[in-house]
Amino acid sequence: MNEIKKSLRDLELGELTEILLEAGEQAFRAKQLYAWLHRKLAGSYAEMTNLGTALREKLSRSYSVALPEPVAVPESKLDGTKKFIFRLEDGHVIESVWMKYRHGNSVCISSQVGCRMGCRFCASTLDGLARSLSSGEMLAQIYQIQRLTRERVSNVVVMGSGEPLDNYPELTRFLRMISDENGLHISQRNITVSTCGLPSEIRQLASEGYAITLALSLHAPNDTVRQTLMPIARRYSLQEVLPAMEYYFEKTGRRVTFEYSVVQGVNDTEDEARELARLLGNWKRGGSCQCHVNLIPVNPIRERGWKRPERRSVEAFRQLLCRNGINATIRREMGSDISGACGQLRRDYLREETAER
């Protein structure tokens, strides 16, 4: 098996500068190279035409600049959403999504190959965690999608496979690089990171000054119900997680989002809506609500017995929250005809690939 080279896309500009200086190159070459990698989105050394042949050959012996290979790209007939199955250089596959909105194009990326959080409604976690992605592999999903669609990405959501805060060093490096003025320069305010709720990492993210939108996978108004849906809730109670979210809001001033996957017969009653409104009551400050609840009718997966609620029951849940002063919306479904649940398309692809062997 060929040795997998380190990717130049994993390196921040300062690190890239050090490598080129050690190779006897001038510092300005690092900015040129960084621009090829992160602004012009080059997928090969051959594209880097203003770099000398000798430098490109020297770098190619130790570093890769390859982008992930798209092996499946189904497109929704309903709304034009495209899902991408990418094969990484080590053979693992990951899933990303491109969504077109009036306000711009959004991409949902994965932060890990699989996931170890074990959420009962999520297909990504069924086979556990294979490995975490590097910052470059996270960036490369966006870059390859922008190359393939030929449309600029303006918003990024880190809500694909994996728990982003379980990959904290690479996540934060990714955040710095995607917002770097020498690269795509996507504002951190246009980036949303979803977490199951790792309190210490939430606080660290706030203390280090990141300005992203943070979304907590809440999914229940109390620990008892939450533990049936999310094993991580047995380790971190709401009494630990919610204060960490408040700390994030206080340090950053960024309104937080609470994601609530609505599962029929599990967490969808009016009593649970009232309990949720009480739980989030202290987010109502100065006559306005400093949080937002995103209600997500669950996408059933074959391996679980959950049922999708009727639209009218989700709407009743939303209205009850709003009457109690909590901002709430029902998430617009995108690409529901092309394996809508997180990780479902990747799992289907792997199943078919195994069957063909």
GROMACS .gro file of C-alpha atoms in nm:
model
  357
    1MET     CA    1   0.000   0.000   0.000
    2ASN     CA    2   0.132   0.345  -0.094
    3GLU     CA    3   0.220   0.573   0.195
    4ILE     CA    4  -0.038   0.847   0.245
    5LYS     CA    5   0.133   1.184   0.236
    6LYS     CA    6   0.048   1.471   0.467
    7SER     CA    7  -0.177   1.727   0.302
    8LEU     CA    8  -0.050   2.081   0.252
    9ARG     CA    9  -0.410   2.189   0.306
   10ASP     CA   10  -0.374   2.102   0.675
   11LEU     CA   11  -0.119   2.380   0.726
   12GLU     CA   12  -0.193   2.737   0.826
   13LEU     CA   13  -0.009   3.017   0.646
   14GLY     CA   14   0.258   3.054   0.916
   15GLU     CA   15   0.337   2.682   0.905
   16LEU     CA   16   0.351   2.687   0.526
   17THR     CA   17   0.591   2.983   0.540
   18GLU     CA   18   0.826   2.793   0.772
   19ILE     CA   19   0.836   2.494   0.537
   20LEU     CA   20   0.920   2.706   0.235
   21LEU     CA   21   1.184   2.909   0.419
   22GLU     CA   22   1.349   2.584   0.529
   23ALA     CA   23   1.345   2.476   0.164
   24GLY     CA   24   1.533   2.792   0.068
   25GLU     CA   25   1.234   2.971  -0.082
   26GLN     CA   26   1.131   3.331  -0.020
   27ALA     CA   27   0.839   3.400   0.217
   28PHE     CA   28   0.612   3.542  -0.055
   29ARG     CA   29   0.600   3.196  -0.215
   30ALA     CA   30   0.403   3.074   0.087
   31LYS     CA   31   0.126   3.325   0.019
   32GLN     CA   32   0.118   3.220  -0.346
   33LEU     CA   33   0.095   2.854  -0.249
   34TYR     CA   34  -0.167   2.924   0.019
   35ALA     CA   35  -0.377   3.112  -0.238
   36TRP     CA   36  -0.363   2.815  -0.475
   37LEU     CA   37  -0.475   2.581  -0.198
   38HIS     CA   38  -0.742   2.792  -0.029
   39ARG     CA   39  -0.862   3.061  -0.270
   40LYS     CA   40  -0.809   2.921  -0.619
   41LEU     CA   41  -0.885   2.571  -0.486
   42ALA     CA   42  -0.623   2.387  -0.688
   43GLY     CA   43  -0.651   2.009  -0.686
   44SER     CA   44  -0.305   1.936  -0.829
   45TYR     CA   45   0.043   2.086  -0.844
   46ALA     CA   46   0.006   2.119  -1.221
   47GLU     CA   47  -0.252   2.393  -1.170
   48MET     CA   48  -0.006   2.608  -0.971
   49THR     CA   49   0.142   2.776  -1.276
   50ASN     CA   50   0.323   3.065  -1.103
   51LEU     CA   51   0.530   2.827  -0.888
   52GLY     CA   52   0.851   2.688  -1.033
   53THR     CA   53   0.866   2.328  -1.151
   54ALA     CA   54   1.149   2.246  -0.909
   55LEU     CA   55   0.950   2.373  -0.609
   56ARG     CA   56   0.639   2.183  -0.712
   57GLU     CA   57   0.836   1.861  -0.758
   58LYS     CA   58   1.007   1.905  -0.422
   59LEU     CA   59   0.676   1.960  -0.242
   60SER     CA   60   0.505   1.672  -0.423
   61ARG     CA   61   0.756   1.424  -0.282
   62SER     CA   62   0.636   1.491   0.074
   63TYR     CA   63   0.295   1.654   0.053
   64SER     CA   64  -0.037   1.591  -0.118
   65VAL     CA   65  -0.271   1.858  -0.251
   66ALA     CA   66  -0.539   1.615  -0.370
   67LEU     CA   67  -0.906   1.688  -0.314
   68PRO     CA   68  -1.147   1.407  -0.219
   69GLU     CA   69  -1.289   1.200  -0.503
   70PRO     CA   70  -1.666   1.234  -0.558
   71VAL     CA   71  -1.795   0.877  -0.599
   72ALA     CA   72  -2.169   0.952  -0.583
   73VAL     CA   73  -2.355   1.281  -0.631
   74PRO     CA   74  -2.734   1.233  -0.619
   75GLU     CA   75  -2.943   1.545  -0.681
   76SER     CA   76  -3.286   1.609  -0.533
   77LYS     CA   77  -3.567   1.642  -0.784
   78LEU     CA   78  -3.757   1.844  -0.523
   79ASP     CA   79  -3.521   2.133  -0.450
   80GLY     CA   80  -3.189   2.080  -0.630
   81THR     CA   81  -3.001   1.979  -0.316
   82LYS     CA   82  -2.691   1.774  -0.397
   83LYS     CA   83  -2.539   1.514  -0.169
   84PHE     CA   84  -2.178   1.415  -0.214
   85ILE     CA   85  -2.013   1.091  -0.115
   86PHE     CA   86  -1.639   1.162  -0.113
   87ARG     CA   87  -1.364   0.904  -0.098
   88LEU     CA   88  -1.063   1.013   0.104
   89GLU     CA   89  -0.705   0.920   0.024
   90ASP     CA   90  -0.706   0.635   0.280
   91GLY     CA   91  -1.022   0.485   0.127
   92HIS     CA   92  -1.273   0.604   0.387
   93VAL     CA   93  -1.588   0.771   0.257
   94ILE     CA   94  -1.769   1.072   0.400
   95GLU     CA   95  -2.090   1.258   0.322
   96SER     CA   96  -2.142   1.630   0.249
   97VAL     CA   97  -2.444   1.828   0.130
   98TRP     CA   98  -2.485   2.135  -0.094
   99MET     CA   99  -2.804   2.338  -0.051
  100LYS     CA  100  -2.919   2.638  -0.252
  101TYR     CA  101  -3.113   2.913  -0.075
  102ARG     CA  102  -3.225   3.260  -0.178
  103HIS     CA  103  -2.965   3.412   0.056
  104GLY     CA  104  -2.679   3.201  -0.086
  105ASN     CA  105  -2.535   2.852  -0.103
  106SER     CA  106  -2.481   2.644   0.210
  107VAL     CA  107  -2.265   2.337   0.254
  108CYS     CA  108  -2.301   2.084   0.535
  109ILE     CA  109  -1.976   1.904   0.608
  110SER     CA  110  -1.862   1.608   0.817
  111SER     CA  111  -1.602   1.641   1.093
  112GLN     CA  112  -1.536   1.269   1.147
  113VAL     CA  113  -1.564   0.939   0.963
  114GLY     CA  114  -1.858   0.797   1.155
  115CYS     CA  115  -1.931   0.904   1.512
  116ARG     CA  116  -1.901   0.762   1.863
  117MET     CA  117  -2.182   0.963   2.027
  118GLY     CA  118  -2.445   0.694   1.963
  119CYS     CA  119  -2.752   0.916   1.907
  120ARG     CA  120  -3.042   0.677   1.850
  121PHE     CA  121  -3.195   0.862   1.553
  122CYS     CA  122  -2.870   0.910   1.358
  123ALA     CA  123  -2.734   0.677   1.088
  124SER     CA  124  -2.383   0.825   1.116
  125THR     CA  125  -2.317   0.656   1.448
  126LEU     CA  126  -2.439   0.302   1.371
  127ASP     CA  127  -2.090   0.172   1.289
  128GLY     CA  128  -1.908   0.386   1.545
  129LEU     CA  129  -1.612   0.616   1.487
  130ALA     CA  130  -1.346   0.521   1.232
  131ARG     CA  131  -1.135   0.835   1.273
  132SER     CA  132  -1.148   1.213   1.293
  133LEU     CA  133  -1.096   1.433   0.989
  134SER     CA  134  -0.809   1.677   0.960
  135SER     CA  135  -0.877   2.047   0.913
  136GLY     CA  136  -0.768   2.009   0.551
  137GLU     CA  137  -1.017   1.728   0.493
  138MET     CA  138  -1.292   1.945   0.634
  139LEU     CA  139  -1.192   2.236   0.412
  140ALA     CA  140  -1.155   2.009   0.110
  141GLN     CA  141  -1.523   1.912   0.122
  142ILE     CA  142  -1.618   2.277   0.070
  143TYR     CA  143  -1.350   2.335  -0.193
  144GLN     CA  144  -1.442   2.032  -0.401
  145ILE     CA  145  -1.812   2.116  -0.385
  146GLN     CA  146  -1.741   2.472  -0.496
  147ARG     CA  147  -1.529   2.340  -0.784
  148LEU     CA  148  -1.795   2.091  -0.893
  149THR     CA  149  -2.097   2.323  -0.865
  150ARG     CA  150  -1.906   2.629  -0.987
  151GLU     CA  151  -2.096   2.834  -0.732
  152ARG     CA  152  -1.957   3.019  -0.432
  153VAL     CA  153  -2.031   2.881  -0.088
  154SER     CA  154  -2.142   3.154   0.152
  155ASN     CA  155  -2.257   2.953   0.456
  156VAL     CA  156  -2.114   2.644   0.624
  157VAL     CA  157  -2.278   2.411   0.874
  158VAL     CA  158  -2.068   2.152   1.054
  159MET     CA  159  -2.357   1.914   1.107
  160GLY     CA  160  -2.259   1.611   0.902
  161SER     CA  161  -2.115   1.288   1.040
  162GLY     CA  162  -1.924   1.322   1.364
  163GLU     CA  163  -1.920   1.531   1.680
  164PRO     CA  164  -1.720   1.844   1.592
  165LEU     CA  165  -1.615   1.919   1.951
  166ASP     CA  166  -1.482   1.562   1.980
  167ASN     CA  167  -1.233   1.678   1.715
  168TYR     CA  168  -1.162   2.013   1.878
  169PRO     CA  169  -0.806   2.096   1.760
  170GLU     CA  170  -0.887   2.023   1.395
  171LEU     CA  171  -1.225   2.198   1.416
  172THR     CA  172  -1.075   2.520   1.547
  173ARG     CA  173  -0.793   2.509   1.293
  174PHE     CA  174  -1.061   2.467   1.026
  175LEU     CA  175  -1.251   2.770   1.162
  176ARG     CA  176  -0.940   2.987   1.147
  177MET     CA  177  -0.854   2.877   0.795
  178ILE     CA  178  -1.200   2.901   0.639
  179SER     CA  179  -1.232   3.258   0.770
  180ASP     CA  180  -0.875   3.358   0.677
  181GLU     CA  181  -0.867   3.658   0.443
  182ASN     CA  182  -0.604   3.475   0.236
  183GLY     CA  183  -0.850   3.192   0.165
  184LEU     CA  184  -1.224   3.179   0.101
  185HIS     CA  185  -1.270   3.431   0.386
  186ILE     CA  186  -1.612   3.303   0.494
  187SER     CA  187  -1.719   3.499   0.800
  188GLN     CA  188  -1.740   3.296   1.121
  189ARG     CA  189  -2.085   3.450   1.163
  190ASN     CA  190  -2.188   3.246   0.859
  191ILE     CA  191  -2.068   2.921   1.016
  192THR     CA  192  -2.280   2.699   1.242
  193VAL     CA  193  -2.133   2.417   1.448
  194SER     CA  194  -2.365   2.154   1.597
  195THR     CA  195  -2.270   1.968   1.914
  196CYS     CA  196  -2.420   1.696   2.131
  197GLY     CA  197  -2.302   1.903   2.426
  198LEU     CA  198  -1.944   1.870   2.554
  199PRO     CA  199  -1.937   2.136   2.828
  200SER     CA  200  -1.562   2.194   2.862
  201GLU     CA  201  -1.514   2.228   2.485
  202ILE     CA  202  -1.812   2.466   2.460
  203ARG     CA  203  -1.653   2.688   2.725
  204GLN     CA  204  -1.313   2.664   2.558
  205LEU     CA  205  -1.464   2.766   2.223
  206ALA     CA  206  -1.616   3.073   2.390
  207SER     CA  207  -1.298   3.165   2.577
  208GLU     CA  208  -1.085   3.145   2.263
  209GLY     CA  209  -1.299   3.406   2.090
  210TYR     CA  210  -1.465   3.219   1.805
  211ALA     CA  211  -1.777   3.393   1.672
  212ILE     CA  212  -1.967   3.105   1.515
  213THR     CA  213  -2.330   3.013   1.574
  214LEU     CA  214  -2.336   2.724   1.819
  215ALA     CA  215  -2.622   2.473   1.796
  216LEU     CA  216  -2.689   2.226   2.077
  217SER     CA  217  -2.851   1.892   1.997
  218LEU     CA  218  -3.105   1.913   2.278
  219HIS     CA  219  -3.387   1.684   2.159
  220ALA     CA  220  -3.564   1.660   2.497
  221PRO     CA  221  -3.685   1.887   2.779
  222ASN     CA  222  -3.535   1.671   3.055
  223ASP     CA  223  -3.250   1.429   3.120
  224THR     CA  224  -3.473   1.121   3.141
  225VAL     CA  225  -3.601   1.151   2.783
  226ARG     CA  226  -3.270   1.286   2.654
  227GLN     CA  227  -3.083   0.982   2.784
  228THR     CA  228  -3.309   0.749   2.582
  229LEU     CA  229  -3.214   0.939   2.266
  230MET     CA  230  -2.854   1.037   2.336
  231PRO     CA  231  -2.612   0.819   2.537
  232ILE     CA  232  -2.386   1.122   2.589
  233ALA     CA  233  -2.662   1.265   2.811
  234ARG     CA  234  -2.578   1.000   3.071
  235ARG     CA  235  -2.234   1.158   3.103
  236TYR     CA  236  -2.332   1.524   3.079
  237SER     CA  237  -2.661   1.634   3.232
  238LEU     CA  238  -2.856   1.939   3.123
  239GLN     CA  239  -2.741   2.104   3.447
  240GLU     CA  240  -2.388   2.093   3.302
  241VAL     CA  241  -2.461   2.153   2.935
  242LEU     CA  242  -2.703   2.447   2.952
  243PRO     CA  243  -2.479   2.666   3.173
  244ALA     CA  244  -2.198   2.605   2.922
  245MET     CA  245  -2.429   2.730   2.645
  246GLU     CA  246  -2.514   3.037   2.854
  247TYR     CA  247  -2.143   3.099   2.902
  248TYR     CA  248  -2.096   3.081   2.525
  249PHE     CA  249  -2.371   3.339   2.472
  250GLU     CA  250  -2.234   3.571   2.741
  251LYS     CA  251  -1.878   3.558   2.606
  252THR     CA  252  -1.961   3.589   2.235
  253GLY     CA  253  -2.297   3.768   2.222
  254ARG     CA  254  -2.403   3.510   1.963
  255ARG     CA  255  -2.758   3.381   1.991
  256VAL     CA  256  -2.753   3.004   2.031
  257THR     CA  257  -2.971   2.742   1.863
  258PHE     CA  258  -3.130   2.440   2.025
  259GLU     CA  259  -3.199   2.154   1.784
  260TYR     CA  260  -3.494   1.937   1.872
  261SER     CA  261  -3.555   1.625   1.663
  262VAL     CA  262  -3.923   1.550   1.707
  263VAL     CA  263  -3.994   1.177   1.741
  264GLN     CA  264  -4.352   1.053   1.747
  265GLY     CA  265  -4.448   0.915   2.086
  266VAL     CA  266  -4.111   0.997   2.243
  267ASN     CA  267  -4.073   1.375   2.283
  268ASP     CA  268  -4.361   1.534   2.092
  269THR     CA  269  -4.641   1.597   2.344
  270GLU     CA  270  -4.780   1.935   2.448
  271ASP     CA  271  -4.662   1.867   2.803
  272GLU     CA  272  -4.308   1.827   2.671
  273ALA     CA  273  -4.342   2.150   2.474
  274ARG     CA  274  -4.444   2.332   2.793
  275GLU     CA  275  -4.157   2.170   2.983
  276LEU     CA  276  -3.916   2.279   2.711
  277ALA     CA  277  -4.048   2.637   2.730
  278ARG     CA  278  -3.987   2.636   3.106
  279LEU     CA  279  -3.639   2.489   3.061
  280LEU     CA  280  -3.543   2.769   2.824
  281GLY     CA  281  -3.728   3.040   3.015
  282ASN     CA  282  -3.415   3.213   3.141
  283TRP     CA  283  -3.310   3.284   2.781
  284LYS     CA  284  -3.586   3.547   2.767
  285ARG     CA  285  -3.403   3.868   2.853
  286GLY     CA  286  -3.488   4.233   2.804
  287GLY     CA  287  -3.812   4.153   2.628
  288SER     CA  288  -3.654   3.923   2.368
  289CYS     CA  289  -3.551   3.560   2.347
  290GLN     CA  290  -3.176   3.503   2.308
  291CYS     CA  291  -3.210   3.151   2.174
  292HIS     CA  292  -3.383   2.978   1.887
  293VAL     CA  293  -3.539   2.632   1.880
  294ASN     CA  294  -3.509   2.445   1.550
  295LEU     CA  295  -3.771   2.169   1.537
  296ILE     CA  296  -3.665   1.880   1.313
  297PRO     CA  297  -3.923   1.612   1.226
  298VAL     CA  298  -3.710   1.299   1.256
  299ASN     CA  299  -3.602   1.116   0.940
  300PRO     CA  300  -3.654   0.748   1.031
  301ILE     CA  301  -3.366   0.511   0.962
  302ARG     CA  302  -3.414   0.141   0.888
  303GLU     CA  303  -3.214   0.025   1.189
  304ARG     CA  304  -3.433   0.207   1.444
  305GLY     CA  305  -3.803   0.196   1.519
  306TRP     CA  306  -3.864   0.571   1.551
  307LYS     CA  307  -4.164   0.721   1.374
  308ARG     CA  308  -4.188   1.056   1.202
  309PRO     CA  309  -4.452   1.284   1.361
  310GLU     CA  310  -4.734   1.439   1.163
  311ARG     CA  311  -4.671   1.793   1.046
  312ARG     CA  312  -4.968   1.929   1.239
  313SER     CA  313  -4.836   1.793   1.570
  314VAL     CA  314  -4.496   1.956   1.508
  315GLU     CA  315  -4.671   2.283   1.423
  316ALA     CA  316  -4.874   2.262   1.745
  317PHE     CA  317  -4.548   2.205   1.936
  318ARG     CA  318  -4.395   2.511   1.769
  319GLN     CA  319  -4.695   2.733   1.839
  320LEU     CA  320  -4.694   2.637   2.206
  321LEU     CA  321  -4.328   2.735   2.236
  322CYS     CA  322  -4.393   3.067   2.063
  323ARG     CA  323  -4.688   3.145   2.289
  324ASN     CA  324  -4.450   3.099   2.581
  325GLY     CA  325  -4.200   3.347   2.439
  326ILE     CA  326  -3.953   3.100   2.284
  327ASN     CA  327  -3.846   3.159   1.923
  328ALA     CA  328  -3.912   2.838   1.729
  329THR     CA  329  -3.928   2.730   1.368
  330ILE     CA  330  -3.967   2.400   1.185
  331ARG     CA  331  -3.661   2.321   0.977
  332ARG     CA  332  -3.716   2.334   0.605
  333GLU     CA  333  -3.642   1.990   0.466
  334MET     CA  334  -3.384   1.976   0.190
  335GLY     CA  335  -3.309   1.669  -0.021
  336SER     CA  336  -3.563   1.448   0.151
  337ASP     CA  337  -3.589   1.227  -0.161
  338ILE     CA  338  -3.216   1.140  -0.155
  339SER     CA  339  -3.164   0.971   0.183
  340GLY     CA  340  -3.245   1.263   0.411
  341ALA     CA  341  -3.119   1.137   0.749
  342CYS     CA  342  -2.764   1.229   0.849
  343GLY     CA  343  -2.524   0.955   0.738
  344GLN     CA  344  -2.794   0.754   0.561
  345LEU     CA  345  -2.660   0.805   0.209
  346ARG     CA  346  -2.306   0.712   0.315
  347ARG     CA  347  -2.435   0.398   0.482
  348ASP     CA  348  -2.638   0.304   0.173
  349TYR     CA  349  -2.331   0.355  -0.046
  350LEU     CA  350  -2.110   0.138   0.176
  351ARG     CA  351  -2.375  -0.135   0.183
  352GLU     CA  352  -2.396  -0.140  -0.198
  353GLU     CA  353  -2.017  -0.133  -0.232
  354THR     CA  354  -1.984  -0.432   0.003
  355ALA     CA  355  -2.255  -0.625  -0.185
  356GLU     CA  356  -2.070  -0.576  -0.516
  357ARG     CA  357  -1.744  -0.729  -0.387
   0.00000   0.00000   0.00000
